[in-house]
mmCIF file of C-alpha atoms in Angstrom:
data_model
loop_
_atom_site.group_PDB
_atom_site.id
_atom_site.type_symbol
_atom_site.label_atom_id
_atom_site.label_comp_id
_atom_site.label_asym_id
_atom_site.label_seq_id
_atom_site.Cartn_x
_atom_site.Cartn_y
_atom_site.Cartn_z
ATOM 1 C CA LEU A 212 -10.913 3.301 7.085
ATOM 2 C CA LEU A 213 -13.098 1.167 9.104
ATOM 3 C CA SER A 214 -16.323 2.426 7.844
ATOM 4 C CA CYS A 215 -15.331 1.776 4.270
ATOM 5 C CA ARG A 216 -14.223 -1.744 4.991
ATOM 6 C CA LEU A 217 -17.328 -2.584 7.093
ATOM 7 C CA TYR A 218 -19.926 -0.789 4.931
ATOM 8 C CA CYS A 219 -18.647 -1.006 1.410
ATOM 9 C CA GLU A 220 -17.144 -4.371 0.980
ATOM 10 C CA GLU A 221 -19.012 -7.528 0.404
ATOM 11 C CA ALA A 222 -20.042 -9.379 3.632
ATOM 12 C CA LYS A 223 -17.628 -12.238 3.337
ATOM 13 C CA ASP A 224 -14.716 -10.174 1.797
ATOM 14 C CA PRO A 225 -11.375 -10.757 3.588
ATOM 15 C CA LYS A 226 -10.837 -7.120 3.958
ATOM 16 C CA ARG A 227 -14.276 -6.808 5.892
ATOM 17 C CA ARG A 228 -13.589 -9.962 7.810
ATOM 18 C CA SER A 229 -10.126 -8.966 8.853
ATOM 19 C CA CYS A 230 -11.569 -5.712 10.123
ATOM 20 C CA GLN A 231 -14.184 -7.568 12.116
ATOM 21 C CA THR A 232 -11.447 -9.887 13.582
ATOM 22 C CA VAL A 233 -9.308 -6.908 14.838
ATOM 23 C CA LEU A 234 -12.325 -5.117 16.323
ATOM 24 C CA ALA A 235 -13.251 -8.253 18.213
ATOM 25 C CA GLU A 236 -9.722 -8.833 19.470
ATOM 26 C CA ALA A 237 -9.557 -5.192 20.630
ATOM 27 C CA LEU A 238 -12.816 -5.472 22.444
ATOM 28 C CA ASP A 239 -11.785 -8.842 24.097
ATOM 29 C CA ILE A 240 -8.451 -7.290 25.370
ATOM 30 C CA VAL A 241 -10.086 -3.963 26.667
ATOM 31 C CA VAL A 242 -12.865 -5.766 28.418
ATOM 32 C CA ARG A 243 -10.612 -8.117 30.178
ATOM 33 C CA SER A 244 -8.113 -5.323 31.088
ATOM 34 C CA PHE A 245 -10.801 -3.220 32.916
ATOM 35 C CA ALA A 246 -12.582 -6.170 34.451
ATOM 36 C CA PRO A 247 -10.613 -5.975 37.779
ATOM 37 C CA ILE A 248 -11.522 -2.243 38.157
ATOM 38 C CA LEU A 249 -15.061 -2.369 36.626
ATOM 39 C CA PRO A 250 -16.205 -5.976 37.204
ATOM 40 C CA HIS A 251 -19.922 -5.441 36.759
ATOM 41 C CA LEU A 252 -19.502 -3.459 33.553
ATOM 42 C CA ALA A 253 -16.984 -5.922 32.136
ATOM 43 C CA GLU A 254 -19.194 -8.832 32.767
ATOM 44 C CA GLU A 255 -22.155 -7.171 31.143
ATOM 45 C CA VAL A 256 -20.243 -6.357 28.121
ATOM 46 C CA PHE A 257 -18.822 -9.773 28.037
ATOM 47 C CA GLN A 258 -22.358 -11.493 28.155
ATOM 48 C CA TYR A 259 -23.383 -9.317 25.117
ATOM 49 C CA ILE A 260 -20.517 -10.175 22.933
ATOM 50 C CA PRO A 261 -22.285 -11.564 19.696
ATOM 51 C CA TYR A 262 -19.738 -14.218 18.817
ATOM 52 C CA LYS A 263 -18.865 -17.580 20.504
ATOM 53 C CA LYS A 264 -16.830 -17.318 23.614
ATOM 54 C CA ASP A 265 -14.649 -19.866 25.335
ATOM 55 C CA SER A 266 -15.948 -19.217 28.846
ATOM 56 C CA GLU A 267 -19.199 -18.302 30.468
ATOM 57 C CA GLY A 268 -17.939 -15.264 32.282
ATOM 58 C CA VAL A 269 -15.138 -12.691 31.831
ATOM 59 C CA PHE A 270 -13.322 -13.839 35.005
ATOM 60 C CA ARG A 271 -13.055 -17.340 33.671
ATOM 61 C CA THR A 272 -11.081 -16.389 30.565
ATOM 62 C CA GLY A 273 -7.802 -15.855 32.234
ATOM 63 C CA TRP A 274 -5.416 -13.045 31.670
ATOM 64 C CA ILE A 275 -4.600 -11.485 28.306
ATOM 65 C CA ASN A 276 -2.325 -13.604 26.070
ATOM 66 C CA ALA A 277 -2.165 -12.077 22.684
ATOM 67 C CA SER A 278 -1.070 -14.376 19.821
ATOM 68 C CA SER A 279 2.321 -13.930 18.334
ATOM 69 C CA ALA A 280 0.547 -13.904 14.964
ATOM 70 C CA TRP A 281 -0.256 -10.290 15.567
ATOM 71 C CA LYS A 282 3.296 -9.225 15.569
ATOM 72 C CA LYS A 283 4.475 -9.025 12.030
ATOM 73 C CA PRO A 284 8.088 -7.711 11.394
ATOM 74 C CA GLY A 285 7.974 -4.277 9.568
ATOM 75 C CA ILE A 286 4.131 -3.686 9.710
ATOM 76 C CA GLU A 287 4.470 -1.171 12.471
ATOM 77 C CA GLU A 288 7.084 0.798 10.450
ATOM 78 C CA ALA A 289 5.035 0.561 7.337
ATOM 79 C CA ILE A 290 1.881 1.997 9.115
ATOM 80 C CA GLU A 291 4.021 4.722 10.549
ATOM 81 C CA GLY A 292 5.620 5.626 7.391
ATOM 82 C CA ALA A 293 2.223 5.860 5.586
ATOM 83 C CA CYS A 294 0.698 7.876 8.428
ATOM 84 C CA ALA A 295 3.674 10.268 8.028
ATOM 85 C CA MET A 296 2.987 10.732 4.284
ATOM 86 C CA ARG A 297 -0.706 11.087 5.046
ATOM 87 C CA ASP A 298 -0.061 13.954 7.457
ATOM 88 C CA SER A 299 2.023 15.630 4.752
ATOM 89 C CA PHE A 300 -0.751 15.342 2.305
ATOM 90 C CA LEU A 301 -3.480 16.341 4.727
ATOM 91 C CA GLY A 302 -1.376 19.423 5.739
ATOM 92 C CA SER A 303 -1.030 20.546 2.054
ATOM 93 C CA ILE A 304 -4.712 20.616 1.391
ATOM 94 C CA SER A 305 -5.605 22.887 4.552
ATOM 95 C CA GLY A 306 -8.813 21.257 5.699
ATOM 96 C CA LYS A 307 -10.244 20.362 2.253
ATOM 97 C CA ASN A 308 -11.858 16.905 1.602
ATOM 98 C CA ALA A 309 -9.049 14.380 1.123
ATOM 99 C CA LEU A 310 -11.552 12.326 -1.011
ATOM 100 C CA GLU A 311 -11.465 15.017 -3.710
ATOM 101 C CA TYR A 312 -7.751 14.163 -4.366
ATOM 102 C CA GLU A 313 -5.557 11.512 -5.797
ATOM 103 C CA VAL A 314 -2.118 11.120 -4.514
ATOM 104 C CA THR A 315 1.244 9.889 -5.987
ATOM 105 C CA ILE A 316 3.876 8.814 -3.491
ATOM 106 C CA VAL A 317 7.299 8.748 -5.008
ATOM 107 C CA ILE A 318 10.036 6.897 -3.020
ATOM 108 C CA GLU A 319 13.417 5.835 -4.346
ATOM 109 C CA PRO A 320 14.051 2.086 -4.281
ATOM 110 C CA GLY A 321 14.821 0.913 -0.804
ATOM 111 C CA LEU A 322 13.440 -0.253 2.537
ATOM 112 C CA LEU A 323 10.718 2.420 2.769
ATOM 113 C CA PHE A 324 9.478 1.559 -0.771
ATOM 114 C CA GLU A 325 9.259 -2.252 0.003
ATOM 115 C CA LEU A 326 7.403 -1.334 3.174
ATOM 116 C CA MET A 327 4.801 0.844 1.116
ATOM 117 C CA GLU A 328 4.543 -2.231 -1.251
ATOM 118 C CA ALA A 329 3.434 -4.359 1.548
ATOM 119 C CA LEU A 330 0.437 -1.905 1.867
ATOM 120 C CA GLN A 331 -0.173 -1.652 -1.930
ATOM 121 C CA ALA A 332 1.061 -4.245 -4.299
ATOM 122 C CA GLU A 333 -0.519 -2.514 -7.450
ATOM 123 C CA GLU A 334 0.970 0.625 -8.750
ATOM 124 C CA THR A 335 -2.377 2.349 -8.681
ATOM 125 C CA SER A 336 -5.252 1.542 -6.311
ATOM 126 C CA SER A 337 -8.438 2.955 -4.631
ATOM 127 C CA VAL A 338 -8.993 -0.003 -2.486
ATOM 128 C CA SER A 339 -5.504 -0.790 -1.026
ATOM 129 C CA GLN A 340 -4.532 -0.366 2.635
ATOM 130 C CA LEU A 341 -2.090 2.507 1.669
ATOM 131 C CA ASN A 342 -5.049 4.352 0.100
ATOM 132 C CA GLU A 343 -7.214 3.797 3.012
ATOM 133 C CA ILE A 344 -4.452 5.291 5.197
ATOM 134 C CA MET A 345 -3.869 8.079 2.846
ATOM 135 C CA MET A 346 -7.663 8.915 2.989
ATOM 136 C CA ALA A 347 -7.608 9.922 -0.747
ATOM 137 C CA SER A 348 -9.788 8.483 -3.465
ATOM 138 C CA GLN A 349 -6.920 7.055 -5.288
ATOM 139 C CA THR A 350 -3.010 6.399 -4.557
ATOM 140 C CA THR A 351 -0.322 5.735 -6.970
ATOM 141 C CA LEU A 352 3.200 4.408 -5.702
ATOM 142 C CA LEU A 353 6.157 5.014 -7.829
ATOM 143 C CA SER A 354 9.976 4.837 -7.552
ATOM 144 C CA GLU A 355 10.732 7.856 -9.626
ATOM 145 C CA VAL A 356 8.938 11.269 -10.310
ATOM 146 C CA PRO A 357 6.546 11.082 -13.200
ATOM 147 C CA LYS A 358 7.889 12.897 -16.349
ATOM 148 C CA GLU A 359 4.796 15.181 -16.481
ATOM 149 C CA THR A 360 3.276 16.824 -13.386
ATOM 150 C CA PRO A 361 0.085 18.681 -13.607
ATOM 151 C CA ALA A 362 0.299 22.485 -12.848
ATOM 152 C CA ASP A 363 -2.372 22.196 -10.171
ATOM 153 C CA ALA A 364 -0.527 19.590 -8.161
ATOM 154 C CA ASN A 365 0.928 20.136 -4.765
ATOM 155 C CA ILE A 366 4.353 18.615 -4.204
ATOM 156 C CA ILE A 367 5.260 17.729 -0.674
ATOM 157 C CA LYS A 368 8.686 16.451 0.336
ATOM 158 C CA GLY A 369 9.477 14.665 3.593
ATOM 159 C CA THR A 370 11.729 12.110 5.238
ATOM 160 C CA PHE A 371 10.957 9.186 7.380
ATOM 161 C CA LEU A 372 13.308 7.270 9.655
ATOM 162 C CA ILE A 373 12.987 3.514 9.836
ATOM 163 C CA ASN A 374 14.160 1.404 12.771
ATOM 164 C CA LEU A 375 13.803 -2.314 12.556
ATOM 165 C CA GLU A 376 15.156 -5.345 14.611
ATOM 166 C CA GLY A 377 15.591 -3.292 17.745
ATOM 167 C CA GLY A 378 17.640 -0.454 15.852
ATOM 168 C CA ASP A 379 19.821 -2.948 14.027
ATOM 169 C CA ILE A 380 18.381 -1.798 10.690
ATOM 170 C CA HIS A 381 18.469 2.024 10.525
ATOM 171 C CA GLU A 382 17.582 3.927 7.514
ATOM 172 C CA GLN A 383 16.381 7.441 6.741
ATOM 173 C CA SER A 384 14.398 7.625 3.403
ATOM 174 C CA SER A 385 13.007 10.652 1.663
ATOM 175 C CA TYR A 386 9.687 10.825 -0.177
ATOM 176 C CA LYS A 387 7.557 13.050 -2.210
ATOM 177 C CA VAL A 388 3.691 13.149 -2.141
ATOM 178 C CA ILE A 389 2.077 14.610 -5.070
ATOM 179 C CA ALA A 390 -1.586 15.594 -4.628
ATOM 180 C CA ARG A 391 -3.883 16.885 -7.207
ATOM 181 C CA PRO A 392 -7.693 17.145 -7.472
ATOM 182 C CA ILE A 393 -9.178 13.923 -8.970
ATOM 183 C CA ALA A 394 -11.160 14.220 -12.260
ATOM 184 C CA LYS A 395 -13.611 11.304 -11.486
ATOM 185 C CA ALA A 396 -17.154 11.608 -10.104
ATOM 186 C CA LYS A 397 -18.344 10.687 -6.551
ATOM 187 C CA CYS A 398 -19.548 7.154 -6.302
ATOM 188 C CA PRO A 399 -23.070 7.443 -4.731
ATOM 189 C CA ARG A 400 -22.303 4.250 -2.536
ATOM 190 C CA CYS A 401 -18.807 4.531 -1.113
ATOM 191 C CA ARG A 402 -18.613 8.348 -1.534
ATOM 192 C CA ARG A 403 -15.167 8.184 -3.113
ATOM 193 C CA TYR A 404 -14.403 9.962 -6.469
ATOM 194 C CA THR A 405 -13.773 6.865 -8.439
ATOM 195 C CA SER A 406 -16.904 6.636 -10.645
ATOM 196 C CA GLU A 407 -17.428 7.757 -14.242
ATOM 197 C CA SER A 408 -20.793 9.319 -13.286
ATOM 198 C CA SER A 409 -22.220 10.582 -10.164
ATOM 199 C CA SER A 410 -25.339 8.541 -10.887
ATOM 200 C CA THR A 411 -23.420 5.196 -11.303
ATOM 201 C CA PRO A 412 -21.570 3.407 -8.625
ATOM 202 C CA CYS A 413 -17.839 2.899 -9.069
ATOM 203 C CA PRO A 414 -16.370 -0.490 -10.455
ATOM 204 C CA ARG A 415 -15.616 -1.855 -6.988
ATOM 205 C CA CYS A 416 -19.217 -1.221 -5.730
ATOM 206 C CA LEU A 417 -20.615 -2.497 -8.877
ATOM 207 C CA ASN A 418 -18.780 -5.781 -8.174
ATOM 208 C CA VAL A 419 -19.941 -5.956 -4.589
ATOM 209 C CA LEU A 420 -23.575 -5.129 -5.624
ATOM 210 C CA ALA A 421 -23.371 -7.834 -8.332
ATOM 211 C CA GLY A 422 -22.058 -10.350 -5.640
ATOM 212 C CA LYS A 423 -18.713 -10.701 -7.201
ATOM 213 C CA GLY A 424 -16.791 -9.339 -4.273
ATOM 214 C CA SER A 425 -13.918 -6.901 -4.607
ATOM 215 C CA THR A 426 -11.117 -7.177 -7.325
#
């Protein structure tokens, strides 16, 4: 997930910049956390941080005070739900390359579906947060099972328990993950199977290379 955002997106793309922001915040918290135990190592790491710092030394930064902006209601449950579906998908392909597959997630209208929509606004995407978590080349999010299901598709059923607002919102939802081999070619740049030809980059990579950013 990180490597795709960092190395495949355009330099100033919000997805890439947001990834860098999270990594920088994580590094800052980790360094300040172990500073009392490993002061020399923490100070050396702090001095080599490549971005602007508010203090000259790690011990002048004060204790950790994470911003409330990092706490978004529902995002933890959305990620956990997506990870549960990913585990179901990966378990069904028994060690095969997940990028060689496209997945369709079917969830009845409800809270779990709304949480997944927060990770993927489009019906089908190869660049959404949901698809990155699923580790497939393409993910489709539906509220009902497709009328036609290919014979070579694996259908995995599961449930996920949602707890929000300290347990005030409690809902168990069922889902289906339909996985099948993807018919497209491997993109020579991002290595996902989203290209029309193995010698031509996929549409996303073509946009990035042309300086248009991701769409």
